[in-house]
Amino acid sequence: MPDKLRIGMIGCGEIAVQTAKGIAAAESAEHVMVMDVDARVARDLGETHGVPWTTSVDEILSNPRVDAVYIAVPHYLHAPLTIQALRAGKHVLVEKPIATTLEDADRMIAAAREAGVKLSVAYHAQVDPACRAVRELIADGAIGRVVGTRIVYRGDKPSSYWHGGYSGRIQTDWRTSRAKAGGGVLIMNTVHDLNTIRFVTGLEVTRVYAEYDTFATPVEVEDYIALTYRYDNGAIGTLEAGSAVRGRDPLRETNRIYGETGQIILANPPRVFVSEERSGLRAGEWQDVPVSSDAPAGGRAAIVDGFARAVLAGQEPPVRAADGRAALAIILAAYRSGQEHRAIELPR
Ligand SMILES: NC(=O)c1ccc[n+]([C@@H]2O[C@H](COP(=O)([O-])OP(=O)(O)OC[C@H]3O[C@@H](n4cnc5c(N)ncnc54)[C@H](O)[C@@H]3O)[C@@H](O)[C@H]2O)c1
């Protein structure tokens, strides 16, 4: 078994700059090539990392030195490029969200199965030592039955973000467009939180109600959204997200999980309160969640490394394509709910 997965990159925009550093730092990965339809950023990333660059997708996908590709392009292109790569026999790590429709997600999952290669999505919770520790505590019953979860995202995106991201590396309109991005702050940002909450609680959402609107930004996609949802164990979740929340949040409030006998705040490090002594925790006081010190560090290197190790070992990646689909299903149900003014049931 080779000890490094040879990864090529499709898309050399804003986040690709960070992921390229992650590939360079990941023990089990080797960076072998980059591709972008924009020669300027392809050349820049290739030269920075000393790897060949191209503007041709066929060239990167026909390169026998490329075992796998990481795909970081506008959301509406995730499905076609992923399917093309899978059919070329490449394993794929695609950026979030997996796609913009469930039909596309299903076609991607089927293409991976047919080609006998792995498909994963670039979420971090599954490889994050703190999230894994929280997941173990909840599974161990430390906070009792989960009765509620709370996600809050308060962003104040500058107007330049909508046409250039945070870095201005690429001038583009895809983030403003419902067709190209699939939506606004929910699918762009809190998609991560939905994945994290699913992972740490092990719960699945069964029904969603949402209200959303675009109040303060000259774009098609929502800049404020609120969701209420029910989980398969009967727990209730809430999500509040805005991309034009002025002043952001001086209290830096973050996501929480409420249990019958305890509570967890998903801060860094996570904090836990338990009312009964359990799982090595002290009763009646807030404390840090113990996180294994020998666990590998988080960040984009961990995402790449987790994917690469699993592919090399012939195992399912830590983030399964089904995880990407599940987070997308919640999001699409929320958008539909907001349009139809009714609760939307998710198939069990
Ligand atoms: N995981 C994270 O925390 C995180 C953060 C930011 C962005 N992202 C995701 O990464 C993806 C890209 O976001 P971004 O901010 O880097 O966007 P960006 O606009 O900065 O970069 C996208 C790149 O894709 C290229 N591209 C467009 N069409 C292409 C094609 N057909 N073939 C190859 N390249 C093509 C563009 O030229 C551009 O360089 C999105 O899915 C986004 O949601 C993830």
mmCIF file of C-alpha atoms and ligand atoms in Angstrom:
data_model
loop_
_atom_site.group_PDB
_atom_site.id
_atom_site.type_symbol
_atom_site.label_atom_id
_atom_site.label_comp_id
_atom_site.label_asym_id
_atom_site.label_seq_id
_atom_site.Cartn_x
_atom_site.Cartn_y
_atom_site.Cartn_z
ATOM 1 C CA MET A 1 0.000 0.000 0.000
ATOM 2 C CA PRO A 2 1.461 3.429 -0.937
ATOM 3 C CA ASP A 3 1.966 5.648 2.118
ATOM 4 C CA LYS A 4 0.711 8.836 0.431
ATOM 5 C CA LEU A 5 -2.401 9.587 -1.590
ATOM 6 C CA ARG A 6 -1.497 11.746 -4.600
ATOM 7 C CA ILE A 7 -3.993 14.606 -4.741
ATOM 8 C CA GLY A 8 -4.784 17.050 -7.547
ATOM 9 C CA MET A 9 -6.871 20.169 -7.000
ATOM 10 C CA ILE A 10 -9.759 21.390 -9.164
ATOM 11 C CA GLY A 11 -10.477 25.037 -8.348
ATOM 12 C CA CYS A 12 -7.680 27.327 -7.147
ATOM 13 C CA GLY A 13 -9.745 30.131 -5.601
ATOM 14 C CA GLU A 14 -10.046 31.425 -2.052
ATOM 15 C CA ILE A 15 -10.384 28.235 -0.013
ATOM 16 C CA ALA A 16 -8.046 26.249 -2.272
ATOM 17 C CA VAL A 17 -5.160 28.397 -1.012
ATOM 18 C CA GLN A 18 -5.819 27.096 2.510
ATOM 19 C CA THR A 19 -6.427 23.506 1.446
ATOM 20 C CA ALA A 20 -3.178 23.454 -0.547
ATOM 21 C CA LYS A 21 -1.349 24.248 2.704
ATOM 22 C CA GLY A 22 -3.366 21.466 4.338
ATOM 23 C CA ILE A 23 -2.284 18.976 1.658
ATOM 24 C CA ALA A 24 1.344 20.044 2.131
ATOM 25 C CA ALA A 25 1.025 19.503 5.904
ATOM 26 C CA ALA A 26 -0.941 16.227 5.744
ATOM 27 C CA GLU A 27 1.231 13.168 6.462
ATOM 28 C CA SER A 28 -0.705 10.839 4.166
ATOM 29 C CA ALA A 29 -1.086 13.132 1.153
ATOM 30 C CA GLU A 30 1.131 14.380 -1.647
ATOM 31 C CA HIS A 31 0.182 17.389 -3.740
ATOM 32 C CA VAL A 32 0.686 16.563 -7.438
ATOM 33 C CA MET A 33 -1.215 19.016 -9.673
ATOM 34 C CA VAL A 34 -3.662 21.936 -9.771
ATOM 35 C CA MET A 35 -6.315 22.970 -12.276
ATOM 36 C CA ASP A 36 -8.561 26.027 -12.679
ATOM 37 C CA VAL A 37 -10.309 27.530 -15.710
ATOM 38 C CA ASP A 38 -8.637 30.796 -14.654
ATOM 39 C CA ALA A 39 -4.948 30.475 -15.640
ATOM 40 C CA ARG A 40 -3.871 33.257 -13.271
ATOM 41 C CA VAL A 41 -4.885 31.450 -10.072
ATOM 42 C CA ALA A 42 -3.922 28.005 -11.409
ATOM 43 C CA ARG A 43 -0.409 29.247 -12.164
ATOM 44 C CA ASP A 44 -0.188 31.055 -8.825
ATOM 45 C CA LEU A 45 -1.147 28.002 -6.762
ATOM 46 C CA GLY A 46 0.955 25.629 -8.869
ATOM 47 C CA GLU A 47 4.054 27.801 -8.591
ATOM 48 C CA THR A 48 3.543 28.406 -4.870
ATOM 49 C CA HIS A 49 3.499 24.646 -4.216
ATOM 50 C CA GLY A 50 5.920 23.574 -6.936
ATOM 51 C CA VAL A 51 3.409 21.411 -8.816
ATOM 52 C CA PRO A 52 2.277 21.480 -12.475
ATOM 53 C CA TRP A 53 -0.811 23.549 -13.287
ATOM 54 C CA THR A 54 -3.355 23.385 -16.084
ATOM 55 C CA THR A 55 -6.614 24.965 -17.236
ATOM 56 C CA SER A 56 -7.819 21.659 -18.701
ATOM 57 C CA VAL A 57 -9.995 19.370 -16.597
ATOM 58 C CA ASP A 58 -9.270 16.516 -19.014
ATOM 59 C CA GLU A 59 -5.552 16.947 -18.416
ATOM 60 C CA ILE A 60 -5.795 16.630 -14.632
ATOM 61 C CA LEU A 61 -8.298 13.766 -14.808
ATOM 62 C CA SER A 62 -6.219 11.784 -17.317
ATOM 63 C CA ASN A 63 -3.008 12.199 -15.321
ATOM 64 C CA PRO A 64 -2.126 8.731 -13.950
ATOM 65 C CA ARG A 65 -0.157 10.340 -11.096
ATOM 66 C CA VAL A 66 -3.406 11.822 -9.708
ATOM 67 C CA ASP A 67 -5.115 9.274 -7.413
ATOM 68 C CA ALA A 68 -7.708 11.669 -6.031
ATOM 69 C CA VAL A 69 -8.994 15.195 -6.564
ATOM 70 C CA TYR A 70 -10.108 17.870 -4.128
ATOM 71 C CA ILE A 71 -12.831 20.019 -5.743
ATOM 72 C CA ALA A 72 -13.372 23.637 -4.627
ATOM 73 C CA VAL A 73 -15.545 25.400 -7.201
ATOM 74 C CA PRO A 74 -18.869 27.292 -7.078
ATOM 75 C CA HIS A 75 -21.644 25.105 -5.620
ATOM 76 C CA TYR A 76 -23.551 24.445 -8.865
ATOM 77 C CA LEU A 77 -20.407 22.892 -10.369
ATOM 78 C CA HIS A 78 -19.798 20.422 -7.522
ATOM 79 C CA ALA A 79 -21.996 17.714 -9.067
ATOM 80 C CA PRO A 80 -20.835 17.793 -12.716
ATOM 81 C CA LEU A 81 -17.124 18.020 -11.902
ATOM 82 C CA THR A 82 -17.343 15.400 -9.141
ATOM 83 C CA ILE A 83 -19.157 12.947 -11.418
ATOM 84 C CA GLN A 84 -16.632 13.563 -14.201
ATOM 85 C CA ALA A 85 -13.756 12.896 -11.773
ATOM 86 C CA LEU A 86 -15.367 9.782 -10.292
ATOM 87 C CA ARG A 87 -15.973 8.372 -13.789
ATOM 88 C CA ALA A 88 -12.297 8.998 -14.562
ATOM 89 C CA GLY A 89 -11.535 6.683 -11.631
ATOM 90 C CA LYS A 90 -10.424 9.373 -9.179
ATOM 91 C CA HIS A 91 -11.400 9.424 -5.505
ATOM 92 C CA VAL A 92 -13.033 12.778 -4.689
ATOM 93 C CA LEU A 93 -13.003 15.116 -1.709
ATOM 94 C CA VAL A 94 -15.542 17.803 -2.640
ATOM 95 C CA GLU A 95 -16.123 21.043 -0.779
ATOM 96 C CA LYS A 96 -19.343 21.681 1.098
ATOM 97 C CA PRO A 97 -22.237 21.565 0.363
ATOM 98 C CA ILE A 98 -22.072 18.222 -1.467
ATOM 99 C CA ALA A 99 -24.379 19.658 -4.180
ATOM 100 C CA THR A 100 -27.350 22.003 -4.547
ATOM 101 C CA THR A 101 -30.035 19.328 -5.124
ATOM 102 C CA LEU A 102 -30.637 15.877 -3.649
ATOM 103 C CA GLU A 103 -30.905 14.441 -7.167
ATOM 104 C CA ASP A 104 -27.362 15.641 -7.861
ATOM 105 C CA ALA A 105 -26.126 14.242 -4.528
ATOM 106 C CA ASP A 106 -27.681 10.885 -5.377
ATOM 107 C CA ARG A 107 -26.094 10.876 -8.830
ATOM 108 C CA MET A 108 -22.695 11.602 -7.237
ATOM 109 C CA ILE A 109 -23.108 8.791 -4.700
ATOM 110 C CA ALA A 110 -24.162 6.377 -7.464
ATOM 111 C CA ALA A 111 -21.205 7.412 -9.645
ATOM 112 C CA ALA A 112 -18.760 6.701 -6.796
ATOM 113 C CA ARG A 113 -20.324 3.293 -6.196
ATOM 114 C CA GLU A 114 -20.252 2.414 -9.909
ATOM 115 C CA ALA A 115 -16.618 3.486 -10.287
ATOM 116 C CA GLY A 116 -15.557 1.734 -7.060
ATOM 117 C CA VAL A 117 -13.913 4.886 -5.681
ATOM 118 C CA LYS A 118 -14.452 6.976 -2.542
ATOM 119 C CA LEU A 119 -16.441 10.214 -2.308
ATOM 120 C CA SER A 120 -16.184 12.499 0.734
ATOM 121 C CA VAL A 121 -17.102 16.077 1.670
ATOM 122 C CA ALA A 122 -14.709 18.584 3.288
ATOM 123 C CA TYR A 123 -16.341 18.887 6.723
ATOM 124 C CA HIS A 124 -14.163 19.023 9.796
ATOM 125 C CA ALA A 125 -16.286 17.719 12.716
ATOM 126 C CA GLN A 126 -15.635 14.055 11.921
ATOM 127 C CA VAL A 127 -11.849 14.552 12.155
ATOM 128 C CA ASP A 128 -11.860 17.197 14.878
ATOM 129 C CA PRO A 129 -10.602 15.804 18.218
ATOM 130 C CA ALA A 130 -12.890 18.135 20.233
ATOM 131 C CA CYS A 131 -16.005 17.123 18.288
ATOM 132 C CA ARG A 132 -15.054 13.476 18.591
ATOM 133 C CA ALA A 133 -14.683 13.892 22.370
ATOM 134 C CA VAL A 134 -18.124 15.563 22.566
ATOM 135 C CA ARG A 135 -19.639 12.773 20.492
ATOM 136 C CA GLU A 136 -18.193 10.176 22.893
ATOM 137 C CA LEU A 137 -19.548 12.016 25.952
ATOM 138 C CA ILE A 138 -23.043 12.219 24.475
ATOM 139 C CA ALA A 139 -22.964 8.560 23.390
ATOM 140 C CA ASP A 140 -21.820 7.660 26.919
ATOM 141 C CA GLY A 141 -24.931 9.353 28.311
ATOM 142 C CA ALA A 142 -23.005 12.136 30.100
ATOM 143 C CA ILE A 143 -25.752 14.728 29.499
ATOM 144 C CA GLY A 144 -28.628 12.241 29.353
ATOM 145 C CA ARG A 145 -31.063 12.149 26.507
ATOM 146 C CA VAL A 146 -30.537 15.062 24.101
ATOM 147 C CA VAL A 147 -33.641 17.273 24.215
ATOM 148 C CA GLY A 148 -32.504 20.309 22.241
ATOM 149 C CA THR A 149 -29.768 21.817 20.105
ATOM 150 C CA ARG A 150 -29.085 25.432 19.258
ATOM 151 C CA ILE A 151 -27.066 26.734 16.282
ATOM 152 C CA VAL A 152 -26.300 30.432 16.008
ATOM 153 C CA TYR A 153 -24.249 32.157 13.299
ATOM 154 C CA ARG A 154 -23.908 35.923 13.328
ATOM 155 C CA GLY A 155 -21.887 37.178 10.378
ATOM 156 C CA ASP A 156 -21.441 40.714 9.101
ATOM 157 C CA LYS A 157 -20.059 40.101 5.614
ATOM 158 C CA PRO A 158 -18.485 43.143 3.904
ATOM 159 C CA SER A 159 -20.095 44.209 0.599
ATOM 160 C CA SER A 160 -16.869 43.187 -1.209
ATOM 161 C CA TYR A 161 -17.505 39.574 -0.104
ATOM 162 C CA TRP A 162 -20.333 39.127 -2.589
ATOM 163 C CA HIS A 163 -18.106 39.574 -5.621
ATOM 164 C CA GLY A 164 -14.693 38.569 -4.317
ATOM 165 C CA GLY A 165 -15.030 36.494 -1.165
ATOM 166 C CA TYR A 166 -12.942 37.643 1.801
ATOM 167 C CA SER A 167 -9.667 37.745 -0.141
ATOM 168 C CA GLY A 168 -10.712 39.223 -3.516
ATOM 169 C CA ARG A 169 -8.699 36.441 -5.184
ATOM 170 C CA ILE A 170 -11.414 35.870 -7.809
ATOM 171 C CA GLN A 171 -13.992 38.391 -9.059
ATOM 172 C CA THR A 172 -17.250 36.458 -9.489
ATOM 173 C CA ASP A 173 -20.979 36.662 -8.819
ATOM 174 C CA TRP A 174 -21.727 33.069 -7.829
ATOM 175 C CA ARG A 175 -22.183 33.793 -4.102
ATOM 176 C CA THR A 176 -25.037 36.241 -4.886
ATOM 177 C CA SER A 177 -26.961 33.824 -7.109
ATOM 178 C CA ARG A 178 -29.600 31.364 -5.916
ATOM 179 C CA ALA A 179 -28.972 29.173 -8.983
ATOM 180 C CA LYS A 180 -25.187 29.097 -8.589
ATOM 181 C CA ALA A 181 -24.835 29.028 -4.773
ATOM 182 C CA GLY A 182 -28.101 27.234 -3.946
ATOM 183 C CA GLY A 183 -28.847 29.790 -1.240
ATOM 184 C CA GLY A 184 -27.220 32.167 1.218
ATOM 185 C CA VAL A 185 -25.905 31.954 4.753
ATOM 186 C CA LEU A 186 -27.637 28.626 5.508
ATOM 187 C CA ILE A 187 -26.062 26.601 2.696
ATOM 188 C CA MET A 188 -22.842 28.619 2.708
ATOM 189 C CA ASN A 189 -22.020 28.765 6.418
ATOM 190 C CA THR A 190 -24.337 26.912 8.790
ATOM 191 C CA VAL A 191 -24.117 23.800 6.613
ATOM 192 C CA HIS A 192 -20.960 23.145 8.702
ATOM 193 C CA ASP A 193 -22.888 23.471 11.971
ATOM 194 C CA LEU A 194 -25.634 21.124 10.784
ATOM 195 C CA ASN A 195 -22.988 18.535 9.953
ATOM 196 C CA THR A 196 -21.330 19.045 13.343
ATOM 197 C CA ILE A 197 -24.585 18.730 15.307
ATOM 198 C CA ARG A 198 -25.549 15.565 13.404
ATOM 199 C CA PHE A 199 -22.118 14.087 14.052
ATOM 200 C CA VAL A 200 -21.870 14.851 17.773
ATOM 201 C CA THR A 201 -25.463 13.911 18.667
ATOM 202 C CA GLY A 202 -25.931 11.028 16.228
ATOM 203 C CA LEU A 203 -29.473 12.362 15.646
ATOM 204 C CA GLU A 204 -31.274 12.820 12.328
ATOM 205 C CA VAL A 205 -33.696 15.647 11.551
ATOM 206 C CA THR A 206 -37.212 14.516 10.635
ATOM 207 C CA ARG A 207 -39.216 17.763 10.228
ATOM 208 C CA VAL A 208 -38.192 21.363 9.493
ATOM 209 C CA TYR A 209 -39.947 24.706 9.631
ATOM 210 C CA ALA A 210 -38.163 27.838 8.406
ATOM 211 C CA GLU A 211 -38.603 31.532 7.721
ATOM 212 C CA TYR A 212 -36.021 33.474 5.739
ATOM 213 C CA ASP A 213 -35.556 36.671 3.806
ATOM 214 C CA THR A 214 -33.034 39.016 2.226
ATOM 215 C CA PHE A 215 -33.117 42.225 4.231
ATOM 216 C CA ALA A 216 -29.880 44.150 3.987
ATOM 217 C CA THR A 217 -27.871 42.785 1.057
ATOM 218 C CA PRO A 218 -28.379 43.407 -2.693
ATOM 219 C CA VAL A 219 -28.274 39.685 -3.568
ATOM 220 C CA GLU A 220 -30.767 36.934 -4.478
ATOM 221 C CA VAL A 221 -29.865 34.661 -1.570
ATOM 222 C CA GLU A 222 -31.112 34.944 2.014
ATOM 223 C CA ASP A 223 -29.169 37.047 4.511
ATOM 224 C CA TYR A 224 -31.253 36.017 7.542
ATOM 225 C CA ILE A 225 -32.901 32.691 8.339
ATOM 226 C CA ALA A 226 -34.461 30.943 11.323
ATOM 227 C CA LEU A 227 -35.216 27.212 11.546
ATOM 228 C CA THR A 228 -37.047 25.032 14.041
ATOM 229 C CA TYR A 229 -36.744 21.296 13.593
ATOM 230 C CA ARG A 230 -37.542 17.974 15.216
ATOM 231 C CA TYR A 231 -35.098 15.066 15.570
ATOM 232 C CA ASP A 232 -35.765 11.359 15.338
ATOM 233 C CA ASN A 233 -35.462 10.985 19.152
ATOM 234 C CA GLY A 234 -38.044 13.761 19.679
ATOM 235 C CA ALA A 235 -35.504 16.506 20.501
ATOM 236 C CA ILE A 236 -36.038 20.018 19.104
ATOM 237 C CA GLY A 237 -33.388 22.046 17.268
ATOM 238 C CA THR A 238 -33.205 25.741 16.481
ATOM 239 C CA LEU A 239 -30.921 27.547 14.068
ATOM 240 C CA GLU A 240 -30.472 31.279 13.640
ATOM 241 C CA ALA A 241 -28.138 32.574 10.946
ATOM 242 C CA GLY A 242 -27.447 35.978 9.449
ATOM 243 C CA SER A 243 -24.781 37.288 7.103
ATOM 244 C CA ALA A 244 -25.639 40.967 7.716
ATOM 245 C CA VAL A 245 -25.878 41.011 11.516
ATOM 246 C CA ARG A 246 -24.376 44.373 12.391
ATOM 247 C CA GLY A 247 -21.900 44.357 15.236
ATOM 248 C CA ARG A 248 -21.697 40.577 15.139
ATOM 249 C CA ASP A 249 -21.577 39.289 18.693
ATOM 250 C CA PRO A 250 -19.332 40.614 21.487
ATOM 251 C CA LEU A 251 -20.357 37.629 23.646
ATOM 252 C CA ARG A 252 -19.220 35.166 20.964
ATOM 253 C CA GLU A 253 -22.207 32.948 21.636
ATOM 254 C CA THR A 254 -21.973 29.587 20.006
ATOM 255 C CA ASN A 255 -23.719 26.281 19.453
ATOM 256 C CA ARG A 256 -25.156 24.257 22.328
ATOM 257 C CA ILE A 257 -26.577 20.848 23.072
ATOM 258 C CA TYR A 258 -29.110 20.508 25.866
ATOM 259 C CA GLY A 259 -29.509 17.125 27.565
ATOM 260 C CA GLU A 260 -31.912 15.959 30.260
ATOM 261 C CA THR A 261 -29.083 15.954 32.816
ATOM 262 C CA GLY A 262 -26.462 18.255 31.310
ATOM 263 C CA GLN A 263 -25.429 20.718 28.647
ATOM 264 C CA ILE A 264 -22.536 21.149 26.212
ATOM 265 C CA ILE A 265 -21.309 24.389 24.655
ATOM 266 C CA LEU A 266 -19.419 23.782 21.410
ATOM 267 C CA ALA A 267 -16.799 26.419 22.174
ATOM 268 C CA ASN A 268 -13.073 26.024 21.696
ATOM 269 C CA PRO A 269 -12.428 24.071 23.874
ATOM 270 C CA PRO A 270 -15.938 22.668 24.334
ATOM 271 C CA ARG A 271 -17.470 23.111 27.809
ATOM 272 C CA VAL A 272 -19.745 20.688 29.609
ATOM 273 C CA PHE A 273 -22.070 20.795 32.625
ATOM 274 C CA VAL A 274 -23.380 17.574 34.135
ATOM 275 C CA SER A 275 -25.764 17.261 37.063
ATOM 276 C CA GLU A 276 -24.573 13.761 37.946
ATOM 277 C CA GLU A 277 -20.958 12.585 38.194
ATOM 278 C CA ARG A 278 -20.373 10.584 35.039
ATOM 279 C CA SER A 279 -17.818 9.889 32.298
ATOM 280 C CA GLY A 280 -15.061 11.218 34.601
ATOM 281 C CA LEU A 281 -16.796 14.632 34.880
ATOM 282 C CA ARG A 282 -17.516 16.574 38.106
ATOM 283 C CA ALA A 283 -21.188 17.166 38.876
ATOM 284 C CA GLY A 284 -22.677 20.642 39.247
ATOM 285 C CA GLU A 285 -19.988 22.777 37.595
ATOM 286 C CA TRP A 286 -18.934 23.868 34.105
ATOM 287 C CA GLN A 287 -15.677 22.273 32.924
ATOM 288 C CA ASP A 288 -13.685 21.802 29.711
ATOM 289 C CA VAL A 289 -14.461 18.641 27.757
ATOM 290 C CA PRO A 290 -11.335 16.473 28.059
ATOM 291 C CA VAL A 291 -9.799 16.179 24.576
ATOM 292 C CA SER A 292 -7.143 13.533 23.967
ATOM 293 C CA SER A 293 -3.789 15.318 23.691
ATOM 294 C CA ASP A 294 -2.338 12.703 21.342
ATOM 295 C CA ALA A 295 -5.155 13.222 18.834
ATOM 296 C CA PRO A 296 -3.948 14.807 15.587
ATOM 297 C CA ALA A 297 -4.500 18.552 15.289
ATOM 298 C CA GLY A 298 -7.609 19.833 13.519
ATOM 299 C CA GLY A 299 -7.792 22.179 10.538
ATOM 300 C CA ARG A 300 -7.612 21.530 6.830
ATOM 301 C CA ALA A 301 -4.599 19.203 7.130
ATOM 302 C CA ALA A 302 -6.756 16.942 9.321
ATOM 303 C CA ILE A 303 -9.565 16.924 6.743
ATOM 304 C CA VAL A 304 -7.125 15.952 3.977
ATOM 305 C CA ASP A 305 -5.290 13.441 6.162
ATOM 306 C CA GLY A 306 -8.485 11.732 7.348
ATOM 307 C CA PHE A 307 -9.649 11.370 3.750
ATOM 308 C CA ALA A 308 -6.255 10.193 2.472
ATOM 309 C CA ARG A 309 -5.707 7.606 5.225
ATOM 310 C CA ALA A 310 -9.135 6.075 4.654
ATOM 311 C CA VAL A 311 -8.701 5.911 0.861
ATOM 312 C CA LEU A 312 -5.241 4.348 1.190
ATOM 313 C CA ALA A 313 -6.653 1.741 3.595
ATOM 314 C CA GLY A 314 -9.649 1.056 1.317
ATOM 315 C CA GLN A 315 -12.030 2.235 4.047
ATOM 316 C CA GLU A 316 -14.949 4.656 4.069
ATOM 317 C CA PRO A 317 -13.696 8.244 4.665
ATOM 318 C CA PRO A 318 -14.510 9.838 8.074
ATOM 319 C CA VAL A 319 -17.033 12.098 6.293
ATOM 320 C CA ARG A 320 -19.221 9.881 4.145
ATOM 321 C CA ALA A 321 -21.020 11.191 1.081
ATOM 322 C CA ALA A 322 -24.206 10.261 2.967
ATOM 323 C CA ASP A 323 -23.260 12.822 5.644
ATOM 324 C CA GLY A 324 -23.052 15.479 2.947
ATOM 325 C CA ARG A 325 -26.443 14.427 1.607
ATOM 326 C CA ALA A 326 -28.043 14.484 5.078
ATOM 327 C CA ALA A 327 -26.944 18.068 5.786
ATOM 328 C CA LEU A 328 -28.156 19.126 2.320
ATOM 329 C CA ALA A 329 -31.544 17.465 2.904
ATOM 330 C CA ILE A 330 -32.127 19.629 6.000
ATOM 331 C CA ILE A 331 -31.146 22.761 4.088
ATOM 332 C CA LEU A 332 -33.363 22.065 1.088
ATOM 333 C CA ALA A 333 -36.287 21.234 3.377
ATOM 334 C CA ALA A 334 -35.737 24.588 5.126
ATOM 335 C CA TYR A 335 -35.764 26.530 1.856
ATOM 336 C CA ARG A 336 -38.895 24.719 0.748
ATOM 337 C CA SER A 337 -40.551 25.386 4.096
ATOM 338 C CA GLY A 338 -39.772 29.091 3.807
ATOM 339 C CA GLN A 339 -41.274 29.199 0.323
ATOM 340 C CA GLU A 340 -44.381 27.153 1.098
ATOM 341 C CA HIS A 341 -44.979 28.450 4.668
ATOM 342 C CA ARG A 342 -45.360 24.990 6.114
ATOM 343 C CA ALA A 343 -43.351 22.340 7.906
ATOM 344 C CA ILE A 344 -41.520 19.894 5.633
ATOM 345 C CA GLU A 345 -41.103 16.235 6.626
ATOM 346 C CA LEU A 346 -37.801 14.554 5.786
ATOM 347 C CA PRO A 347 -37.921 10.902 4.807
ATOM 348 C CA ARG A 348 -36.742 8.671 7.676
HETATM 349 N N1 LIG B 1 -14.784 24.408 4.072
HETATM 350 C C1 LIG B 1 -14.741 25.733 4.227
HETATM 351 O O1 LIG B 1 -14.591 26.243 5.319
HETATM 352 C C2 LIG B 1 -14.928 26.584 3.017
HETATM 353 C C3 LIG B 1 -14.597 27.924 3.070
HETATM 354 C C4 LIG B 1 -14.761 28.673 1.931
HETATM 355 C C5 LIG B 1 -15.290 28.089 0.790
HETATM 356 N N2 LIG B 1 -15.624 26.768 0.794
HETATM 357 C C6 LIG B 1 -16.219 26.129 -0.370
HETATM 358 O O2 LIG B 1 -15.225 25.976 -1.378
HETATM 359 C C7 LIG B 1 -15.818 26.144 -2.667
HETATM 360 C C8 LIG B 1 -15.114 27.260 -3.402
HETATM 361 O O3 LIG B 1 -15.242 28.451 -2.647
HETATM 362 P P1 LIG B 1 -14.215 29.635 -2.805
HETATM 363 O O4 LIG B 1 -14.525 30.577 -1.716
HETATM 364 O O5 LIG B 1 -12.811 29.109 -2.917
HETATM 365 O O6 LIG B 1 -14.687 30.249 -4.201
HETATM 366 P P2 LIG B 1 -13.846 31.125 -5.275
HETATM 367 O O7 LIG B 1 -14.842 31.781 -6.151
HETATM 368 O O8 LIG B 1 -12.817 31.958 -4.583
HETATM 369 O O9 LIG B 1 -13.041 30.001 -6.091
HETATM 370 C C9 LIG B 1 -13.704 29.119 -6.968
HETATM 371 C C10 LIG B 1 -12.719 28.751 -8.069
HETATM 372 O O10 LIG B 1 -13.340 27.809 -8.949
HETATM 373 C C11 LIG B 1 -12.867 28.105 -10.264
HETATM 374 N N3 LIG B 1 -13.736 27.479 -11.247
HETATM 375 C C12 LIG B 1 -14.941 27.901 -11.715
HETATM 376 N N4 LIG B 1 -15.406 27.045 -12.638
HETATM 377 C C13 LIG B 1 -14.480 26.058 -12.752
HETATM 378 C C14 LIG B 1 -14.394 24.875 -13.539
HETATM 379 N N5 LIG B 1 -15.378 24.534 -14.400
HETATM 380 N N6 LIG B 1 -13.305 24.098 -13.405
HETATM 381 C C15 LIG B 1 -12.328 24.435 -12.545
HETATM 382 N N7 LIG B 1 -12.345 25.549 -11.772
HETATM 383 C C16 LIG B 1 -13.412 26.335 -11.871
HETATM 384 C C17 LIG B 1 -12.870 29.614 -10.311
HETATM 385 O O11 LIG B 1 -12.078 30.100 -11.385
HETATM 386 C C18 LIG B 1 -12.300 29.941 -8.938
HETATM 387 O O12 LIG B 1 -10.895 30.035 -8.959
HETATM 388 C C19 LIG B 1 -17.313 26.391 -2.387
HETATM 389 O O13 LIG B 1 -17.955 25.143 -2.397
HETATM 390 C C20 LIG B 1 -17.333 26.952 -0.998
HETATM 391 O O14 LIG B 1 -18.546 26.774 -0.286
HETATM 392 C C21 LIG B 1 -15.417 26.022 1.876
#
